[in-house]
XYZ file of C-alpha atoms in Angstrom:
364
model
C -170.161 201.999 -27.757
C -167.562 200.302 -26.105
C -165.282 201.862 -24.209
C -162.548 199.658 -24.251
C -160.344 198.050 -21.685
C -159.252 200.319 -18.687
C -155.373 200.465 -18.497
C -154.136 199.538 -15.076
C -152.206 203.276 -14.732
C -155.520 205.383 -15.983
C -157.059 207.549 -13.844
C -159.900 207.472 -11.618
C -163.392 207.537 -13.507
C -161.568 206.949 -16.507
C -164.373 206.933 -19.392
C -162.057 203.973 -21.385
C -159.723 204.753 -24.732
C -162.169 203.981 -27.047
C -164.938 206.635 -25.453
C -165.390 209.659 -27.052
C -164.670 211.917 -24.554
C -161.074 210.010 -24.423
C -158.434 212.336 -23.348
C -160.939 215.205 -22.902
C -163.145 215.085 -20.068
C -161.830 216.539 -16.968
C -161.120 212.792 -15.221
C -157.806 212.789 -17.778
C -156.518 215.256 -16.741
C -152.741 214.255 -15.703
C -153.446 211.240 -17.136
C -150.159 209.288 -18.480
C -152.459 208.049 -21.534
C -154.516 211.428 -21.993
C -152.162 212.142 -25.215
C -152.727 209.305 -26.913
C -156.568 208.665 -26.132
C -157.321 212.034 -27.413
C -155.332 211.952 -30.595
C -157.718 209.613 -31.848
C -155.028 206.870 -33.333
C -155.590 203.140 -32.790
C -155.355 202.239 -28.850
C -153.279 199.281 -29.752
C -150.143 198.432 -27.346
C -147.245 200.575 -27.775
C -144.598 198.557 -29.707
C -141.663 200.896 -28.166
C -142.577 199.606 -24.757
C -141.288 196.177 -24.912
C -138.166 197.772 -26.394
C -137.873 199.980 -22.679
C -138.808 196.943 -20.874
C -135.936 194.850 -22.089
C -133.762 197.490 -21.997
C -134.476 198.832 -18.375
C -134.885 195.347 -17.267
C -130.774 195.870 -16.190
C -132.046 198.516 -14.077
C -131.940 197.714 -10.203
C -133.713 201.296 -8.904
C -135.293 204.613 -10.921
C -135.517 207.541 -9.187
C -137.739 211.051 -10.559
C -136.333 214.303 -9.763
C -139.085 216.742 -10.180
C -140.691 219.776 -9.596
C -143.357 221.862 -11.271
C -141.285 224.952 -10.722
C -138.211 226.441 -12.053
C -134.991 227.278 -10.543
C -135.765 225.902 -7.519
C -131.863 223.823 -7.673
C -133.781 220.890 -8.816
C -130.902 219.472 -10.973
C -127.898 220.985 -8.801
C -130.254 218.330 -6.188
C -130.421 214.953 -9.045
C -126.366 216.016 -10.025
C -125.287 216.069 -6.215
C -127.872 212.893 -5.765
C -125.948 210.934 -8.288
C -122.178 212.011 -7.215
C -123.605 210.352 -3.602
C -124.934 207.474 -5.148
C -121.984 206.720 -6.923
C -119.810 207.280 -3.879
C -121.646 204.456 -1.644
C -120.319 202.324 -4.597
C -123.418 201.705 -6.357
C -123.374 201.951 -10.080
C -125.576 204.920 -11.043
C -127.092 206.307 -14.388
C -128.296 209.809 -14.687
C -131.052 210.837 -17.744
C -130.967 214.291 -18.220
C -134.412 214.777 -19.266
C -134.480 218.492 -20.198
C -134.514 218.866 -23.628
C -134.488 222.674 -24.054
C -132.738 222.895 -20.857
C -130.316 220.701 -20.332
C -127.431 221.254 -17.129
C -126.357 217.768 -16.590
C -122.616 218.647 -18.980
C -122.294 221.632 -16.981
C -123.471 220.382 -13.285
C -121.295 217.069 -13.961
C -118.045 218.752 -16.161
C -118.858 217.151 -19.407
C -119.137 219.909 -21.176
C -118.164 219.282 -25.061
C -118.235 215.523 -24.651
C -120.267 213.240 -27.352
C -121.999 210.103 -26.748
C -121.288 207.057 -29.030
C -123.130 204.516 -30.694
C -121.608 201.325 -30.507
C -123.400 197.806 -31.370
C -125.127 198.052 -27.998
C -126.747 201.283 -28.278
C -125.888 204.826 -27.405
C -123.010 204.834 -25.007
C -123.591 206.937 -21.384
C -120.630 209.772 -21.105
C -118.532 208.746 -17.821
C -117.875 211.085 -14.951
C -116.047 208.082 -13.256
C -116.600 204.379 -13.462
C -119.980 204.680 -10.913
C -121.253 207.425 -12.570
C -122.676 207.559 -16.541
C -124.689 210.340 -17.929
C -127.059 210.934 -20.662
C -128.224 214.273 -22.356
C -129.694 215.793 -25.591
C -126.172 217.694 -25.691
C -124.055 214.543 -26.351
C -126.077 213.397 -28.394
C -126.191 216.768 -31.117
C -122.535 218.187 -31.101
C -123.756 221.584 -31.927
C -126.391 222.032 -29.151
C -124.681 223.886 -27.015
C -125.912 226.970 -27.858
C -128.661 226.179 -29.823
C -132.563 225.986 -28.672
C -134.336 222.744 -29.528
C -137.713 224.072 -30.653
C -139.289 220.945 -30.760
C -143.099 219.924 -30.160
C -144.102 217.043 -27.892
C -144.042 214.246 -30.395
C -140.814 214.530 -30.931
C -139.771 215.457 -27.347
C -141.647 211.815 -27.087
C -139.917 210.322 -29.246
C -136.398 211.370 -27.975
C -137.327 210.484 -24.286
C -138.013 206.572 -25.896
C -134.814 206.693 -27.576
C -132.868 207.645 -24.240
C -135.068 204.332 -22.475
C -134.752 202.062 -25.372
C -131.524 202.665 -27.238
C -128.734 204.254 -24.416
C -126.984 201.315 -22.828
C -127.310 201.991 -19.250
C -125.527 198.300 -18.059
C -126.288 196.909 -15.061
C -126.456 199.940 -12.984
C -128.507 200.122 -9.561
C -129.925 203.527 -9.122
C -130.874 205.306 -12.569
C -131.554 209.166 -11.647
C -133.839 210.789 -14.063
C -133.838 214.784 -13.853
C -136.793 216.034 -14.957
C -137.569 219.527 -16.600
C -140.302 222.134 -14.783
C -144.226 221.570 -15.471
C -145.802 218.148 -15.791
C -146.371 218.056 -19.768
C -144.546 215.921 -22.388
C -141.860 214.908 -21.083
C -143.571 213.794 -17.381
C -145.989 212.227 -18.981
C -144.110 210.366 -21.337
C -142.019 209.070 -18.588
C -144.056 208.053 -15.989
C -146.293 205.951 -18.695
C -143.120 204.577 -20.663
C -140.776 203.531 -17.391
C -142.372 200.871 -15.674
C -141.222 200.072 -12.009
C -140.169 203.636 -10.974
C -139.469 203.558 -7.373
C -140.821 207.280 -6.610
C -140.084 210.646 -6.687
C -137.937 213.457 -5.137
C -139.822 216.621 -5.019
C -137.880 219.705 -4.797
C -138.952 223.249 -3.559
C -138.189 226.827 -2.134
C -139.279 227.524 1.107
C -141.886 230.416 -0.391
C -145.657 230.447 -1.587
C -144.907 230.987 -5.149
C -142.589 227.763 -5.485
C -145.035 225.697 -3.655
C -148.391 226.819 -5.249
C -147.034 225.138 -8.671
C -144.783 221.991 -6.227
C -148.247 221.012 -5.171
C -148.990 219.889 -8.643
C -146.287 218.120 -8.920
C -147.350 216.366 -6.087
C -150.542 215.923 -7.395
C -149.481 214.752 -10.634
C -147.562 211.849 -8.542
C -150.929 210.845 -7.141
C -152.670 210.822 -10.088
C -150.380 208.794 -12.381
C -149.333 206.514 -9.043
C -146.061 207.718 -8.944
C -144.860 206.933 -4.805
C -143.507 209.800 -3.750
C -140.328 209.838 -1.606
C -140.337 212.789 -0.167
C -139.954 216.774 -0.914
C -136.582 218.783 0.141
C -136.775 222.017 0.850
C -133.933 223.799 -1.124
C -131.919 227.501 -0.571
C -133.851 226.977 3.040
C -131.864 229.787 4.332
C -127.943 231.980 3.232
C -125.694 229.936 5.458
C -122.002 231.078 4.806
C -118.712 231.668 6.905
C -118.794 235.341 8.198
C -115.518 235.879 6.889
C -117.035 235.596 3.572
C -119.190 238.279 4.040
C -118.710 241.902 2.718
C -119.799 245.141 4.971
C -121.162 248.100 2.756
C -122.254 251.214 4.942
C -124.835 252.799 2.170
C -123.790 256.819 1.468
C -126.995 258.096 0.610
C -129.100 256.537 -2.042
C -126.798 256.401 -4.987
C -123.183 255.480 -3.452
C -121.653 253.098 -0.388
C -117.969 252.031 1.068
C -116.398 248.698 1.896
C -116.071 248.731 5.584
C -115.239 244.818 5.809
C -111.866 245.455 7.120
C -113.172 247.580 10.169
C -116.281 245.450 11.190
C -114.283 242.016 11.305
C -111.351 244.315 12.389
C -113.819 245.443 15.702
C -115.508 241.958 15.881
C -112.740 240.234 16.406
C -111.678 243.387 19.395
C -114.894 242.517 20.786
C -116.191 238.874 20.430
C -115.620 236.773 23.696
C -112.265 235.154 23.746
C -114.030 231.503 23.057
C -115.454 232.525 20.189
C -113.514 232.185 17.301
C -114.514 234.072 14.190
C -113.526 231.942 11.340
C -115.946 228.932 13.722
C -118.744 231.551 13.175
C -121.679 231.007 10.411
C -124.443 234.042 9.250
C -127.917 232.542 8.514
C -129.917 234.601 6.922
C -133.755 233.565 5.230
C -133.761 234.448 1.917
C -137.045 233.538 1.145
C -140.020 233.846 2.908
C -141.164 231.036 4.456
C -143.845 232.506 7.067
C -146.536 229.761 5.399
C -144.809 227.086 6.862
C -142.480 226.139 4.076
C -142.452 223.037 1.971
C -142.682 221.193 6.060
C -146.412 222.281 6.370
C -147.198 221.613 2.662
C -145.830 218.027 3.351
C -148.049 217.266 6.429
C -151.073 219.044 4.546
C -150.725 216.642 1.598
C -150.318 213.923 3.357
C -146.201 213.243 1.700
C -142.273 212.870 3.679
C -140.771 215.624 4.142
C -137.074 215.052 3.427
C -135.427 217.855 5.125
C -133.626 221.128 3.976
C -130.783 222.162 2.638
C -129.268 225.810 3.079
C -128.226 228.468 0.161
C -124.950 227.564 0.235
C -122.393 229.759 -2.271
C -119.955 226.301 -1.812
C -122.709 224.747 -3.230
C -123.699 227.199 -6.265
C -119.527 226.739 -7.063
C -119.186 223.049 -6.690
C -121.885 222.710 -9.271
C -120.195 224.974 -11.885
C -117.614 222.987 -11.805
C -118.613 220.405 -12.430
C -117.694 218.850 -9.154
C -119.339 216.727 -5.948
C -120.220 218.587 -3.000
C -118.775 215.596 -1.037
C -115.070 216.129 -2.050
C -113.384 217.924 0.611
C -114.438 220.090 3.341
C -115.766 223.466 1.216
C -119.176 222.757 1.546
C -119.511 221.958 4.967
C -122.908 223.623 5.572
C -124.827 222.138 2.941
C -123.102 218.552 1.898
C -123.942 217.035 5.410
C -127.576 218.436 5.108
C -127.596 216.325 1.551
C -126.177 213.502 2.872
C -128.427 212.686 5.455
C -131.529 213.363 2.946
C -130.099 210.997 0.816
C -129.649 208.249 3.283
C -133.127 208.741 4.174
C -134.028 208.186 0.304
C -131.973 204.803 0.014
C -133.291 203.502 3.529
C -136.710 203.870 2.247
C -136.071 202.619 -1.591
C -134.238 199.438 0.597
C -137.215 199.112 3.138
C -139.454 199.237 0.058
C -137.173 196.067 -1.383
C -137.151 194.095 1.519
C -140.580 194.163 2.206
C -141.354 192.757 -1.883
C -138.483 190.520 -1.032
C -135.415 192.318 -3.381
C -132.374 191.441 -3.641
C -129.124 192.452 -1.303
C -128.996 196.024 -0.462
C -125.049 197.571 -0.194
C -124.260 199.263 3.308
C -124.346 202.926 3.579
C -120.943 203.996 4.620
């Protein structure tokens, strides 16, 4: 029988589309195509993918924001990824790819806005003029509160229409947040977005995030996804001790506020250099006595990006709505995030030069 042709993104040992062990032997796994080779439907060309083509062919940069585990701050990362972006003066998109999830309106303060369909296509909802956004929840006015209990074919189908009909413009970085696992909506992705520049994989510093990040590592390999390196996230409570609250526990079931005496004898006792509202507590929330996402990196052979602290600045800026950059609140963790960042766009911009790109804009 034959097999049929190979597609250039299969995986390795591939047994071909027409086979019939097509989506079901064990060499599919992970495979961008496995879906569709195992349904059994015609293996003719996608007809949506010159649509995405055309459409993303405005597109300077994509960028994958992933991680196989939940609540690791993997979109508070892609929001405060695309506020930086947008502040070096580069025109940025942001999908918000989690369909049953979604945080981009929250994480970006567009709660309650609505996108618009205009001859172009499906209009992005602004932030500011660098920054457009798309979600599920602009799109359906009365999602907020609603779950979308939807299979894959038409969680498919709704990641096309955010590549095919939204129009992006001429933007240079599009940020796609992606939701937990590597199912539909990776899949669909990584098969239907050509030219994706890599892959931001985020973690906690503990065993139990990283046992399911390695697949998502993995699942970069397989589908030949580059990846750009992992950040360690919440590596570390780093806050202003005068933010801190003293409890002296009264037996097992009761305890007292004693703030007011502890700073009130810290400040009676510290050495006159030290000033207290200069001092920072660390403390490591999670374990990290495996090494942390650092050793994972240098085991699988991937960057490691750097870390950024548990900062409650941080966890505020994003329910608002609001950059970490702006001001001076989140001093521990916004120049942590800035310098991962501006190892991300010196690599996307070593990357261009060497395939001869365009002109790259300065850092500031």
């Amino acid at each position: 029988m034959d097999k049929g042709e190979i597609p250039e993104n299969a995986n390795e040992h591939c047994p071909g589309p027409q086979a019939e062990t097509a989506g079901k032997s064990e060499s599919c796994a992970g495979c961008p195509n496995q879906q569709v080779c195992a349904s059994g439907a015609p293996k003719g060309p996608d007809p949506d993918l010159v649509a995405i083509a055309e459409r993303m062919a405005t597109v300077k940069h994509k960028i994958l924001v992933l991680s196989c585990k939940g609540g690791v701050g993997k979109s508070t990362f892609a929001a405060q990824l695309s506020f930086a972006l947008a502040g070096m003066d580069h025109q940025v998109g942001l999908m918000d790819l989690d369909i049953c999830g979604p945080s981009m309106p929250k994480m970006l303060g567009l709660e309650g806005q609505c996108s618009h369909k205009s001859n172009f296509g499906w209009e992005p909802v602004y932030v500011e003029d660098h920054l457009g956004v798309m979600s599920i929840s602009f799109m359906y006015a009365d999602s907020a509160e609603e779950p979308a209990i939807w299979r894959g074919p038409r969680k498919n189908d709704h990641i096309k229409k955010f590549l095919k009909d939204v129009y992006w413009r001429d933007i240079d970085y599009l940020v796609v947040d992606t939701p937990p696992g590597t199912s539909d909506e990776h899949i669909t992705i990584s098969s239907c977005l050509a030219g994706i520049d890599g892959a931001i994989i985020v973690t906690t510093p503990q065993e139990v995030a990283m046992v399911d990040v390695r697949k998502g590592v993995n699942f970069c390999k397989k589908t030949g996804i580059n990846v750009l390196g992992v950040v360690e996230n919440m590596s570390g409570l780093v806050q202003p001790l005068s933010d801190f609250k003293f409890i002296k526990q009264l037996g097992s079931s009761s305890s007292v506020d004693v703030t007011e005496e502890m700073i009130s004898c810290l400040k009676e006792n510290a050495p006159p250099e030290i000033l207290l509202d200069d001092v920072f507590v660390w403390s490591q929330v999670f374990d990290s006595s495996g090494g942390g996402a650092e050793r994972m990196c240098e085991e699988m052979g991937v960057p490691f990006l750097g870390k950024v602290p548990l900062d409650p600045q941080l966890c505020r800026a994003a329910e608002r709505g609001k950059s970490c950059f702006e001001g001076n609140k989140c001093s521990v963790s916004a120049p942590a995030l800035k310098s991962i960042i501006e190892k991300v766009v010196a690599s996307i911009n070593i990357k261009e030069d060497l395939s001869g790109g365009g002109e790259k804009k300065e850092t500031p």
